CSV table of C-alpha atoms in Angstrom, one decimal:
chain,number,residue,atom,x,y,z
A,1,MET,CA,12.3,-15.9,28.2
A,2,LYS,CA,14.3,-14.9,31.3
A,3,ARG,CA,11.4,-13.3,33.2
A,4,SER,CA,7.8,-14.1,33.9
A,5,THR,CA,4.7,-12.3,32.4
A,6,PHE,CA,4.0,-10.9,35.9
A,7,THR,CA,7.5,-9.4,36.1
A,8,LEU,CA,7.2,-7.8,32.6
A,9,GLY,CA,3.9,-6.3,33.7
A,10,LEU,CA,5.6,-4.6,36.6
A,11,LEU,CA,8.4,-3.4,34.4
A,12,LEU,CA,6.1,-1.7,31.9
A,13,ARG,CA,4.8,0.8,34.4
A,14,PRO,CA,4.6,4.4,33.2
A,15,LEU,CA,8.1,5.7,32.3
A,16,ALA,CA,7.3,9.0,34.0
A,17,LEU,CA,7.3,7.2,37.4
A,18,LEU,CA,10.7,5.7,36.6
A,19,MET,CA,12.1,9.1,35.4
A,20,ALA,CA,10.7,10.8,38.5
A,21,ALA,CA,12.5,8.3,40.7
A,22,LEU,CA,15.8,8.7,38.9
A,23,LEU,CA,15.8,12.5,38.3
A,24,LEU,CA,13.7,14.7,40.6
A,25,VAL,CA,15.6,15.7,43.6
A,26,PRO,CA,14.7,19.3,44.5
A,27,ALA,CA,17.5,21.4,46.0
A,28,THR,CA,16.8,23.1,49.3
A,29,ALA,CA,17.0,26.8,49.7
A,30,CYS,CA,19.7,28.5,51.6
A,31,ASN,CA,17.9,30.6,54.1
A,32,ASN,CA,20.5,30.9,56.9
A,33,ASN,CA,22.1,34.3,57.2
A,34,ASP,CA,23.5,36.6,59.7
A,35,ASP,CA,21.7,39.8,58.6
A,36,ASP,CA,21.0,40.8,62.2
A,37,GLU,CA,24.5,40.2,63.5
A,38,PRO,CA,26.3,43.5,64.0
A,39,THR,CA,29.6,44.1,62.2
A,40,PRO,CA,32.3,45.6,64.4
A,41,PRO,CA,32.9,49.3,63.7
A,42,GLY,CA,35.9,50.6,61.8
A,43,GLN,CA,36.1,47.9,59.1
A,44,SER,CA,36.5,48.6,55.4
A,45,ASN,CA,33.7,48.0,53.0
A,46,ILE,CA,34.0,45.0,50.6
A,47,LEU,CA,35.4,47.0,47.7
A,48,ALA,CA,38.1,48.4,49.9
A,49,LEU,CA,38.9,44.9,51.3
A,50,ALA,CA,39.5,43.8,47.7
A,51,ALA,CA,41.7,46.7,47.0
A,52,ALA,CA,43.8,46.0,50.1
A,53,SER,CA,44.2,42.3,49.5
A,54,ALA,CA,47.2,41.0,47.6
A,55,ASP,CA,45.1,38.0,46.4
A,56,LEU,CA,42.3,40.0,44.9
A,57,ASP,CA,43.9,42.4,42.5
A,58,VAL,CA,42.1,41.0,39.4
A,59,LEU,CA,38.8,41.1,41.3
A,60,GLU,CA,39.4,44.8,42.1
A,61,ALA,CA,40.2,45.4,38.4
A,62,ALA,CA,37.1,43.6,37.4
A,63,ALA,CA,34.9,45.7,39.7
A,64,LEU,CA,36.4,48.9,38.4
A,65,ARG,CA,35.9,47.7,34.8
A,66,ALA,CA,32.2,46.9,35.6
A,67,GLY,CA,31.7,50.5,36.8
A,68,ALA,CA,29.3,52.0,39.2
A,69,ASP,CA,26.9,49.1,38.7
A,70,ILE,CA,29.2,47.0,40.8
A,71,THR,CA,31.5,49.4,42.7
A,72,THR,CA,28.5,51.1,44.3
A,73,VAL,CA,27.0,47.8,45.4
A,74,LEU,CA,30.3,46.5,46.9
A,75,SER,CA,31.0,49.8,48.7
A,76,THR,CA,27.6,50.8,50.0
A,77,THR,CA,25.0,48.0,50.0
A,78,ASN,CA,24.7,46.3,53.4
A,79,ASN,CA,24.6,42.6,54.4
A,80,LEU,CA,26.3,41.1,51.3
A,81,THR,CA,28.1,37.9,50.9
A,82,VAL,CA,30.8,37.9,48.2
A,83,PHE,CA,32.5,34.8,46.9
A,84,ALA,CA,35.7,36.3,45.7
A,85,PRO,CA,37.9,34.5,43.2
A,86,THR,CA,41.6,34.9,43.9
A,87,ASP,CA,44.0,36.2,41.3
A,88,ALA,CA,45.1,32.5,40.6
A,89,ALA,CA,41.4,31.6,40.0
A,90,PHE,CA,41.0,34.4,37.4
A,91,ILE,CA,44.3,33.5,35.7
A,92,ALA,CA,43.1,29.9,35.3
A,93,HIS,CA,39.7,30.9,34.2
A,94,LEU,CA,41.0,33.3,31.6
A,95,GLY,CA,43.7,31.0,30.4
A,96,VAL,CA,46.5,33.5,30.7
A,97,ALA,CA,50.0,33.4,32.2
A,98,ASN,CA,49.9,35.9,35.0
A,99,GLU,CA,48.0,38.5,36.9
A,100,ALA,CA,48.8,41.4,34.5
A,101,ALA,CA,47.6,39.4,31.6
A,102,ALA,CA,44.4,38.5,33.5
A,103,ILE,CA,43.7,42.2,34.2
A,104,THR,CA,44.3,43.0,30.5
A,105,ALA,CA,41.8,40.3,29.5
A,106,ILE,CA,39.3,41.6,32.0
A,107,ASN,CA,39.6,45.2,30.6
A,108,ALA,CA,39.1,43.8,27.1
A,109,LEU,CA,35.6,42.7,28.1
A,110,SER,CA,32.6,45.0,28.0
A,111,PRO,CA,31.6,46.6,31.4
A,112,ALA,CA,28.2,44.8,31.1
A,113,THR,CA,29.8,41.4,30.7
A,114,VAL,CA,32.1,41.9,33.7
A,115,ALA,CA,29.2,43.3,35.8
A,116,GLY,CA,27.1,40.2,34.9
A,117,LEU,CA,29.9,37.9,35.9
A,118,LEU,CA,30.5,39.6,39.2
A,119,ARG,CA,26.9,39.8,40.2
A,120,TYR,CA,26.9,36.0,40.0
A,121,HIS,CA,29.4,36.1,42.9
A,122,VAL,CA,27.4,38.2,45.2
A,123,LEU,CA,24.5,37.3,47.5
A,124,GLY,CA,22.1,39.8,48.9
A,125,SER,CA,22.4,38.5,52.5
A,126,ARG,CA,25.4,38.0,54.8
A,127,ILE,CA,26.1,34.3,55.3
A,128,LEU,CA,29.1,33.2,57.4
A,129,ALA,CA,30.7,29.9,56.6
A,130,SER,CA,29.2,28.3,59.7
A,131,ALA,CA,25.7,29.1,58.5
A,132,VAL,CA,26.1,27.5,55.1
A,133,PRO,CA,23.8,24.4,55.0
A,134,ALA,CA,24.8,20.9,54.0
A,135,SER,CA,23.4,21.7,50.6
A,136,GLY,CA,21.2,24.4,49.2
A,137,ALA,CA,20.5,26.7,46.2
A,138,VAL,CA,20.6,30.4,46.8
A,139,ALA,CA,19.9,33.4,44.5
A,140,THR,CA,22.7,35.8,43.6
A,141,LEU,CA,22.4,39.4,42.5
A,142,ALA,CA,22.5,38.0,38.9
A,143,ALA,CA,19.0,36.5,39.5
A,144,SER,CA,16.1,38.3,38.0
A,145,GLY,CA,12.4,37.9,37.4
A,146,THR,CA,13.2,36.6,33.9
A,147,THR,CA,16.2,34.4,34.7
A,148,PRO,CA,15.9,33.3,38.3
A,149,ILE,CA,17.5,29.9,37.7
A,150,ALA,CA,20.6,31.2,35.9
A,151,GLY,CA,21.2,33.5,38.9
A,152,ARG,CA,21.4,30.7,41.5
A,153,VAL,CA,24.5,29.1,43.0
A,154,PHE,CA,24.6,25.8,44.8
A,155,VAL,CA,26.4,25.9,48.1
A,156,ARG,CA,27.3,23.1,50.5
A,157,ARG,CA,29.3,22.5,53.6
A,158,SER,CA,31.0,19.4,54.9
A,159,GLY,CA,32.7,20.0,58.2
A,160,SER,CA,34.9,23.1,57.8
A,161,THR,CA,34.9,22.8,54.0
A,162,VAL,CA,32.6,25.1,52.1
A,163,ARG,CA,32.0,24.8,48.3
A,164,VAL,CA,30.0,26.9,45.9
A,165,ASN,CA,29.3,25.4,42.5
A,166,GLN,CA,32.7,24.0,41.4
A,167,ALA,CA,34.7,26.2,43.7
A,168,THR,CA,36.1,25.7,47.2
A,169,VAL,CA,36.3,28.4,49.8
A,170,THR,CA,40.0,28.9,50.7
A,171,ALA,CA,39.6,31.7,53.2
A,172,ALA,CA,36.3,32.3,54.9
A,173,ASP,CA,34.6,35.0,56.9
A,174,VAL,CA,36.6,38.1,55.9
A,175,LEU,CA,34.4,40.7,57.5
A,176,GLY,CA,33.7,44.0,56.0
A,177,SER,CA,31.6,46.9,57.1
A,178,ASN,CA,28.8,45.9,54.7
A,179,GLY,CA,29.1,42.1,54.6
A,180,VAL,CA,31.4,39.1,54.4
A,181,VAL,CA,33.9,37.9,51.8
A,182,HIS,CA,34.8,34.2,51.2
A,183,LEU,CA,37.8,33.7,48.9
A,184,ILE,CA,37.4,30.9,46.4
A,185,ASP,CA,39.7,29.0,44.1
A,186,ALA,CA,37.6,29.2,40.9
A,187,VAL,CA,35.6,31.8,39.0
A,188,LEU,CA,31.9,31.0,39.1
A,189,THR,CA,30.2,30.9,35.7
A,190,PRO,CA,26.5,31.3,35.3
A,191,PRO,CA,24.7,28.4,33.6
A,192,THR,CA,23.7,29.2,30.0
A,193,ALA,CA,21.1,26.4,29.5
A,194,ASP,CA,18.3,24.7,31.5
A,195,ILE,CA,18.6,21.0,32.4
A,196,ALA,CA,16.7,19.9,29.3
A,197,ALA,CA,19.0,21.8,27.0
A,198,ALA,CA,22.1,20.5,28.9
A,199,VAL,CA,20.9,16.9,28.4
A,200,VAL,CA,20.2,17.5,24.7
A,201,GLY,CA,23.7,19.1,24.3
A,202,SER,CA,25.5,16.1,25.8
A,203,ALA,CA,26.8,13.4,23.6
A,204,SER,CA,26.6,10.8,26.4
A,205,LEU,CA,23.0,11.5,27.4
A,206,ASP,CA,21.1,10.6,24.2
A,207,LEU,CA,19.1,7.9,26.0
A,208,LEU,CA,18.2,10.2,28.9
A,209,GLU,CA,17.0,12.6,26.3
A,210,ALA,CA,14.8,9.9,24.7
A,211,ALA,CA,13.4,9.0,28.1
A,212,LEU,CA,12.6,12.6,28.9
A,213,ILE,CA,10.8,13.0,25.6
A,214,LYS,CA,8.9,9.7,26.1
A,215,ALA,CA,7.9,10.6,29.6
A,216,ASN,CA,6.8,14.1,28.6
A,217,LEU,CA,9.2,15.6,31.1
A,218,VAL,CA,11.1,18.0,28.8
A,219,ALA,CA,8.9,21.0,29.8
A,220,THR,CA,9.4,20.1,33.4
A,221,PHE,CA,13.1,20.4,33.2
A,222,GLN,CA,12.8,23.6,31.3
A,223,GLY,CA,10.9,25.0,34.2
A,224,ALA,CA,11.8,26.9,37.4
A,225,GLY,CA,13.1,24.1,39.5
A,226,PRO,CA,15.5,24.1,41.3
A,227,PHE,CA,16.4,20.5,40.4
A,228,THR,CA,19.3,18.2,41.0
A,229,VAL,CA,19.6,15.5,38.4
A,230,PHE,CA,21.5,12.3,38.8
A,231,ALA,CA,21.8,11.6,35.1
A,232,PRO,CA,22.4,8.0,33.9
A,233,ASN,CA,24.7,8.0,30.8
A,234,ASP,CA,24.0,6.0,27.7
A,235,ALA,CA,25.9,3.0,29.0
A,236,ALA,CA,23.9,3.0,32.2
A,237,PHE,CA,20.6,3.1,30.2
A,238,ILE,CA,21.8,0.2,28.0
A,239,ALA,CA,22.4,-1.9,31.1
A,240,LEU,CA,19.1,-0.8,32.6
A,241,THR,CA,17.0,-1.6,29.6
A,242,ASP,CA,18.7,-4.9,29.1
A,243,GLU,CA,17.8,-5.8,32.7
A,244,LEU,CA,14.2,-4.7,32.2
A,245,ASP,CA,13.9,-6.5,28.8
A,246,GLY,CA,12.1,-9.8,28.9
A,247,GLY,CA,14.5,-11.5,26.4
A,248,ALA,CA,17.8,-13.2,26.9
A,249,GLN,CA,20.5,-11.5,28.8
A,250,GLY,CA,22.5,-9.2,26.5
A,251,SER,CA,19.6,-8.8,24.1
A,252,ILE,CA,19.9,-5.0,24.4
A,253,SER,CA,23.5,-4.0,23.8
A,254,THR,CA,23.4,-0.9,21.7
A,255,GLU,CA,22.0,2.6,22.0
A,256,ALA,CA,19.6,2.1,19.2
A,257,GLN,CA,18.1,-1.0,20.9
A,258,ALA,CA,17.8,0.7,24.2
A,259,GLU,CA,16.1,3.7,22.6
A,260,ALA,CA,13.6,1.3,20.9
A,261,PHE,CA,12.9,-0.3,24.2
A,262,ILE,CA,12.3,3.1,25.9
A,263,ASN,CA,10.0,4.2,23.1
A,264,GLY,CA,8.0,1.0,23.5
A,265,LEU,CA,7.2,1.6,27.1
A,266,THR,CA,3.7,2.9,28.1
C-alpha cells in the first residue's frame, strides 16, 4: 500500500464536496451601465449606424430580414448595447466566400431565426467598454422567463481588450442616439444545452459525467446558474483517481478503472 489508512479515510470524503470544489464558480452579474449618461444630440440611431457602416452590411441585411421585431428595437428603443459582428465575422460564421454570399445565406433563413440570433447580440442597457467588468454574465434581449440562461452572454475586460463569449471587440463605443455599438470579430451563438447536457455530449468528459451522477449534481447543472465550470477531462480524472487510490502507483490507468473508483466513493 502506498498510503496509510488515515490518508484513505480523508480521501473518501463525500464526492459532492470534491465536485463542488472543482466545478462551482458562479459568474458575477454585469451591472455597470451608462443609462443615465446623456447621448450627444444629432446622432443616428443604431439601425442607421449599421446602414451607414461599410463593415456592417450583413448585419443591416440581417436586421431587415428579421423584420420589425428587430428594426423597431434598433431604431427606437433607448439605452441599448449592440455587439455588432462585422461582415468578415458573418462570412466566417456562415462559411461562405464573400459578403454577397453571406447576405444570400441570411435571406435564406426564416425571419424568426434571424431575429433570435440578433436578439442575442443586444443588451437592454447601454454599457461603454470602460464599464465592462473583469468578468460577468449579462442577459441579452434573447433571455426570457423560460430560457434565461440561454439568453446570457459572458463579458470580460482586460485592460483595453473587451471580449464577449468567443468574440473580441474590434471597435468600441460607437455612439448612437439610442445606445452604443461595439463591433466584434465573431458572430455570437446562443447555447443550445445546459452544462449537464454539454458534459454528456462530450466524448472527453465521460468521467466528469460519472462524477456528476455519483455526486447527485446533474440536476444542479441543469438549473439556473449561472455557472463557470473548470471541467477536468478523462485523462485528468484518471490521473486524479490514481493519486487518490490506495494501491500501487499506476494501479488506475484506464477510464473504466477510474469510473469504478468514482462509483466506489461514498
